[in-house]
PDB file of C-alpha atoms in Angstrom:
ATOM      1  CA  UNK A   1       0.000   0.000   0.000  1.00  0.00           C
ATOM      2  CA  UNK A   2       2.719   2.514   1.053  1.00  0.00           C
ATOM      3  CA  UNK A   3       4.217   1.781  -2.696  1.00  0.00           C
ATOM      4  CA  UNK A   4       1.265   2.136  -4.256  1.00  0.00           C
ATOM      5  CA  UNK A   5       0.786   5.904  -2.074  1.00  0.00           C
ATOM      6  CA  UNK A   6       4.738   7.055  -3.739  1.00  0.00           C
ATOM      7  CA  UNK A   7       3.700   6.089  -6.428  1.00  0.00           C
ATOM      8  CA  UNK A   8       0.877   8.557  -6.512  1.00  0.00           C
ATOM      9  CA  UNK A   9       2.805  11.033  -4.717  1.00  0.00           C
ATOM     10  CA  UNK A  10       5.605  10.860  -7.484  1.00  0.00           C
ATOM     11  CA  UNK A  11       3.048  11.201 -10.360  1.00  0.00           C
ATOM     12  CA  UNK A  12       1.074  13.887  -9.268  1.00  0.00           C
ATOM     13  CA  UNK A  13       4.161  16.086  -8.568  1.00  0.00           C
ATOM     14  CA  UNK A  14       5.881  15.050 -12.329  1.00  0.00           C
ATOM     15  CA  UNK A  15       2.120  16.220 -13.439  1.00  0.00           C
ATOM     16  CA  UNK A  16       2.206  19.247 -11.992  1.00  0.00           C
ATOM     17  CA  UNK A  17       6.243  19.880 -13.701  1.00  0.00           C
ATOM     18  CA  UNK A  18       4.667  19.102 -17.023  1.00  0.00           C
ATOM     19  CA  UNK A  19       2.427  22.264 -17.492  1.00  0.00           C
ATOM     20  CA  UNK A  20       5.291  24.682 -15.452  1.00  0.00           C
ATOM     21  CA  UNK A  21       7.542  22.856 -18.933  1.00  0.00           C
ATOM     22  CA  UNK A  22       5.200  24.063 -21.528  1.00  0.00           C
ATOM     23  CA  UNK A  23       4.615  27.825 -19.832  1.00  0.00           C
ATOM     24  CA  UNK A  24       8.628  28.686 -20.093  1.00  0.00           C
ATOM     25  CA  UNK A  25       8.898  31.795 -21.131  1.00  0.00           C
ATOM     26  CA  UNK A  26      10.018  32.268 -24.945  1.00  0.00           C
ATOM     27  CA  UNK A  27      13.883  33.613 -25.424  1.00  0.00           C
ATOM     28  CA  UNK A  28      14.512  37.358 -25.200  1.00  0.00           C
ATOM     29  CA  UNK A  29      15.586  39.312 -28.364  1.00  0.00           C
ATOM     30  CA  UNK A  30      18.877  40.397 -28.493  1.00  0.00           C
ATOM     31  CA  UNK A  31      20.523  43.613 -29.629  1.00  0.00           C
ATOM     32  CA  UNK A  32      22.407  43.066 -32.927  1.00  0.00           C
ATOM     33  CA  UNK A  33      25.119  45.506 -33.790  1.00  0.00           C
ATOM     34  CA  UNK A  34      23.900  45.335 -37.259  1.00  0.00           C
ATOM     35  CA  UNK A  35      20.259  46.801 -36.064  1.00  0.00           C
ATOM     36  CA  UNK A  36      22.167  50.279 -34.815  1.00  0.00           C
ATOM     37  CA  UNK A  37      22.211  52.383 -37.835  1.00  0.00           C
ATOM     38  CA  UNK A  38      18.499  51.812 -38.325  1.00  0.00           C
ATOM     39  CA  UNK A  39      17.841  52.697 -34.649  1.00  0.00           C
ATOM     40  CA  UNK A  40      20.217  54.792 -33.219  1.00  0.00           C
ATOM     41  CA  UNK A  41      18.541  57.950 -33.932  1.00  0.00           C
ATOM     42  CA  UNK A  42      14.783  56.880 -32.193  1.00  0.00           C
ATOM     43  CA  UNK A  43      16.765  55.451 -29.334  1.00  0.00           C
ATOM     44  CA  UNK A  44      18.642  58.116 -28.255  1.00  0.00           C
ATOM     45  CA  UNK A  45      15.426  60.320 -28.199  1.00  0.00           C
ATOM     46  CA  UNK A  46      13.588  57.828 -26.360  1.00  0.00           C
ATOM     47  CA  UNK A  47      16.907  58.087 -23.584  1.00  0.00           C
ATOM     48  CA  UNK A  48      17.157  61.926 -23.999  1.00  0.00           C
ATOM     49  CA  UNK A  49      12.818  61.758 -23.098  1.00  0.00           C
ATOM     50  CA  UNK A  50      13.537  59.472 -20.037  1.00  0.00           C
ATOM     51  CA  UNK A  51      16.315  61.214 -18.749  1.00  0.00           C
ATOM     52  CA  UNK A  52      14.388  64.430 -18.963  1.00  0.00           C
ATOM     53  CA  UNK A  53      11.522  62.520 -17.311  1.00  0.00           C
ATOM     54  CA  UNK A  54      13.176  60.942 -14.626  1.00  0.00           C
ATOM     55  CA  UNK A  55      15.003  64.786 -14.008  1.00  0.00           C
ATOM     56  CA  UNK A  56      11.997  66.072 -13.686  1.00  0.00           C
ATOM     57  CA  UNK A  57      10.174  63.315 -11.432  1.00  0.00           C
ATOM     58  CA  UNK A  58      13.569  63.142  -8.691  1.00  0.00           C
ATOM     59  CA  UNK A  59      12.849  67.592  -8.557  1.00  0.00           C
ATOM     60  CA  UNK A  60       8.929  67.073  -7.395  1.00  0.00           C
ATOM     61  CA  UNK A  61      10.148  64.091  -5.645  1.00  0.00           C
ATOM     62  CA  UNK A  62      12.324  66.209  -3.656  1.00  0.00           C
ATOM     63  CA  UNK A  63      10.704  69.077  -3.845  1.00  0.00           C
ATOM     64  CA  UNK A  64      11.025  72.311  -2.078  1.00  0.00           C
ATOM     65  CA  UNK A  65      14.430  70.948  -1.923  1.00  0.00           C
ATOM     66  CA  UNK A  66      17.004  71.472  -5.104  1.00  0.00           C
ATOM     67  CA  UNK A  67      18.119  68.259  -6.766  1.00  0.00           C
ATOM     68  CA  UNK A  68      21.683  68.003  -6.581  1.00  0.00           C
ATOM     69  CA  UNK A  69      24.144  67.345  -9.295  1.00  0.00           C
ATOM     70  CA  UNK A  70      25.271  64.008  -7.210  1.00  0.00           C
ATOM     71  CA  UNK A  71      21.123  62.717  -7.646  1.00  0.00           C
ATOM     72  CA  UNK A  72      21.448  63.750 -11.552  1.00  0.00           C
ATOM     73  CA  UNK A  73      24.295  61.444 -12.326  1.00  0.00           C
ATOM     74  CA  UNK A  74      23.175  58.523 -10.279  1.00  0.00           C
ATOM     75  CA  UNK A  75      20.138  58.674 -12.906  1.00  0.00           C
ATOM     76  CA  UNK A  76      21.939  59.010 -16.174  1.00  0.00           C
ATOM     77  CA  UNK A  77      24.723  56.307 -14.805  1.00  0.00           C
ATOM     78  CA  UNK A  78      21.493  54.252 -14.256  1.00  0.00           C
ATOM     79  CA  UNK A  79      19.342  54.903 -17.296  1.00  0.00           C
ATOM     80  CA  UNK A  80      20.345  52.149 -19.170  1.00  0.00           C
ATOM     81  CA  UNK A  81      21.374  49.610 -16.669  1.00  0.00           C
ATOM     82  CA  UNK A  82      18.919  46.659 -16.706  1.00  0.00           C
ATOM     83  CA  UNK A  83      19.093  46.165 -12.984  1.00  0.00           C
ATOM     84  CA  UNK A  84      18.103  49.541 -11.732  1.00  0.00           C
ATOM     85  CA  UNK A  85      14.601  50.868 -11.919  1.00  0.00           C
ATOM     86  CA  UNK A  86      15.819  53.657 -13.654  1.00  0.00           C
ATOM     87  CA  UNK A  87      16.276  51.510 -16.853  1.00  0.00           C
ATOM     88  CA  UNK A  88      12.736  49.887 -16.900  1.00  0.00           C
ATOM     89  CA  UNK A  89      11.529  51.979 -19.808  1.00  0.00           C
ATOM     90  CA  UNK A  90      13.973  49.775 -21.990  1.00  0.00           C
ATOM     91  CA  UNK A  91      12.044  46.672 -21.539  1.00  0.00           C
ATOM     92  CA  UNK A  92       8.412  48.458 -22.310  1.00  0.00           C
ATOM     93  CA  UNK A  93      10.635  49.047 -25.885  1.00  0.00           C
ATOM     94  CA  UNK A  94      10.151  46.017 -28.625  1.00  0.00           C
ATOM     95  CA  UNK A  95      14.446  44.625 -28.732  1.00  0.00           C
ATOM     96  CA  UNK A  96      13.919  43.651 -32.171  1.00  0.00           C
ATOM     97  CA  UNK A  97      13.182  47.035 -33.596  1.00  0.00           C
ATOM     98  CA  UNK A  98      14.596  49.119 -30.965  1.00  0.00           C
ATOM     99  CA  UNK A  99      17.524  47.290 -30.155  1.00  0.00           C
ATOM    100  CA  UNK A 100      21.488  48.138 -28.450  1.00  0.00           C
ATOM    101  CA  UNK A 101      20.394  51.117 -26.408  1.00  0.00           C
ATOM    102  CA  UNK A 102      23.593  51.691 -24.834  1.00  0.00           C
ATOM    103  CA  UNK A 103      25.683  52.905 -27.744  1.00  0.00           C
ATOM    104  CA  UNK A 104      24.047  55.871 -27.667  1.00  0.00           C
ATOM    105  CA  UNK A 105      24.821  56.837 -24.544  1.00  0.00           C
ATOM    106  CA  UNK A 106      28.295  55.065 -24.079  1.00  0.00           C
ATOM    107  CA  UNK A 107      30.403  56.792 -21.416  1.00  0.00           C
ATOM    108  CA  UNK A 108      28.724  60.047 -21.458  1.00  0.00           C
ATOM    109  CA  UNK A 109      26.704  59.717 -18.673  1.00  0.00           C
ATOM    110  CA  UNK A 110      28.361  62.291 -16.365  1.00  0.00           C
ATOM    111  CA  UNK A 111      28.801  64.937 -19.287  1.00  0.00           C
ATOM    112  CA  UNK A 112      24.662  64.398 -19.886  1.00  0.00           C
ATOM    113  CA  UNK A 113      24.203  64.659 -16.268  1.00  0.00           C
ATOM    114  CA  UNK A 114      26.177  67.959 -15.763  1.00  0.00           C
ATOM    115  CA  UNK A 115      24.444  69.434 -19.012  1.00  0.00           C
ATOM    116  CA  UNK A 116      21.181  68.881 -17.380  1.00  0.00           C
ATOM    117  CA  UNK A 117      22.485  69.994 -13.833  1.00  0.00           C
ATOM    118  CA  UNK A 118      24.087  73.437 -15.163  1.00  0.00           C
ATOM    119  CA  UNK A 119      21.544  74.208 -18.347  1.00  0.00           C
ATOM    120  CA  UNK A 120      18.414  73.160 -16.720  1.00  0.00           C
ATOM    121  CA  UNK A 121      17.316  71.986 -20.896  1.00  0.00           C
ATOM    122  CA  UNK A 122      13.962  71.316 -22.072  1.00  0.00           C
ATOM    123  CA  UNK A 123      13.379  68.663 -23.661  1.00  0.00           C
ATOM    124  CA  UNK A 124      14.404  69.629 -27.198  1.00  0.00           C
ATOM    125  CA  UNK A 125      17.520  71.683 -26.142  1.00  0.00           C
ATOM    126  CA  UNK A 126      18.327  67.719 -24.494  1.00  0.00           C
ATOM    127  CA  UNK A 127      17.835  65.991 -27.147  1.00  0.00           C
ATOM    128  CA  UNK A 128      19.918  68.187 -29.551  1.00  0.00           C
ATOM    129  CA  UNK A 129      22.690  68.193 -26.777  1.00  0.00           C
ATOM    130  CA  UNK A 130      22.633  64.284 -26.520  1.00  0.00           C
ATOM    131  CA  UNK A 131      22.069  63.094 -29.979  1.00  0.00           C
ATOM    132  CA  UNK A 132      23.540  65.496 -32.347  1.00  0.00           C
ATOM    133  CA  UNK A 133      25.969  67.178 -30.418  1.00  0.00           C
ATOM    134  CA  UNK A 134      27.480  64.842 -28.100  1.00  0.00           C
ATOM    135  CA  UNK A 135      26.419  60.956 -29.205  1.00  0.00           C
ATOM    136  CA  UNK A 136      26.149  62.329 -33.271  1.00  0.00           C
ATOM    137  CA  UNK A 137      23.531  59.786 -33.133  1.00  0.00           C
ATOM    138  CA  UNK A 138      21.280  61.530 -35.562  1.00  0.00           C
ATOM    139  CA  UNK A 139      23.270  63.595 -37.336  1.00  0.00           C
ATOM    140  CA  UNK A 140      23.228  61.243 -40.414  1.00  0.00           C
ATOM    141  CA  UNK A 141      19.671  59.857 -41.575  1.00  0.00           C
ATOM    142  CA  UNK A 142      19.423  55.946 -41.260  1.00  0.00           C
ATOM    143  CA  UNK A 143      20.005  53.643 -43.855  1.00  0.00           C
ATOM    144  CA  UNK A 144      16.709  52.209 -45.786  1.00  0.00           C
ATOM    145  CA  UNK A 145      15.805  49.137 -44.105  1.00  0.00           C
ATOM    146  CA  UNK A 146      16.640  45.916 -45.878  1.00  0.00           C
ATOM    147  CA  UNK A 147      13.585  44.442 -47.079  1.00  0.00           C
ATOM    148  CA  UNK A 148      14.690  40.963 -45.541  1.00  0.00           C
ATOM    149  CA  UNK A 149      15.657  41.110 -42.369  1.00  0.00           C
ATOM    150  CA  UNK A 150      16.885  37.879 -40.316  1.00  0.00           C
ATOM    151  CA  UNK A 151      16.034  37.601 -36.576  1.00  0.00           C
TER     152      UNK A 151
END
């Protein structure tokens, strides 16, 4: 009897594996290098918009206090890393089309972050600043889009 009751015990937990097996979630994207010159330009708007954002949100966070140039960095330093909360807008963004989001910002971060401390930019003066001026990123119009495109 007690085999019989494992044996029961054994089945019902592989059963309840077998549906956890067939729920895994699919693979992630992944930035291609190759995608960059067809995205580097919406990208680095879409950063300049969430910096701006996330400036703005940290002043009426804080406010009647002044935000500090030592709270601006921490945000663009964290703007495009995955495991910060700053960096969540990047997975609302579909990888495939809008792909390798930190070339545009590269090692800038603390030359963005004093721009925005000392100029106090809206967000079109930012967006110039970050991707014409300093990142270049749309200086040049993108290539046309290949009409076959492998994932």
């Amino acid at each position: 009897m007690k085999g019989v009751f494992w044996l029961l015990v054994v089945s019902v937990v592989i059963a309840s594996w077998i549906p956890l097996s067939h729920c895994a979630k699919k693979p992630v994207g992944i930035a291609r290098k190759e995608d960059v010159p067809y995205i580097k330009c919406q990208v680095c708007e879409i950063l300049a918009k969430q910096l701006y954002q996330q400036v703005q949100s940290k002043k009426a966070e804080i406010s009647p206090k002044k935000i500090s140039e030592y709270q601006i960095i921490e945000i663009a330093e964290n703007v495009c890393n995955l495991k910060k909360v700053e960096a969540d807008w990047i997975l609302r963004i579909d990888i495939v089309e809008k792909a390798d989001r930190l070339e545009v910002l590269g090692y800038s971060d603390t030359d963005v972050a004093e721009y925005l401390y000392s100029s106090k930019p809206d967000i079109d003066s930012l967006t110039n600043y970050l991707c014409k001026d300093l990142s270049k990123a749309c200086n040049t119009k993108p290539p046309p889009v290949p009409k076959v495109i492998i994932n």
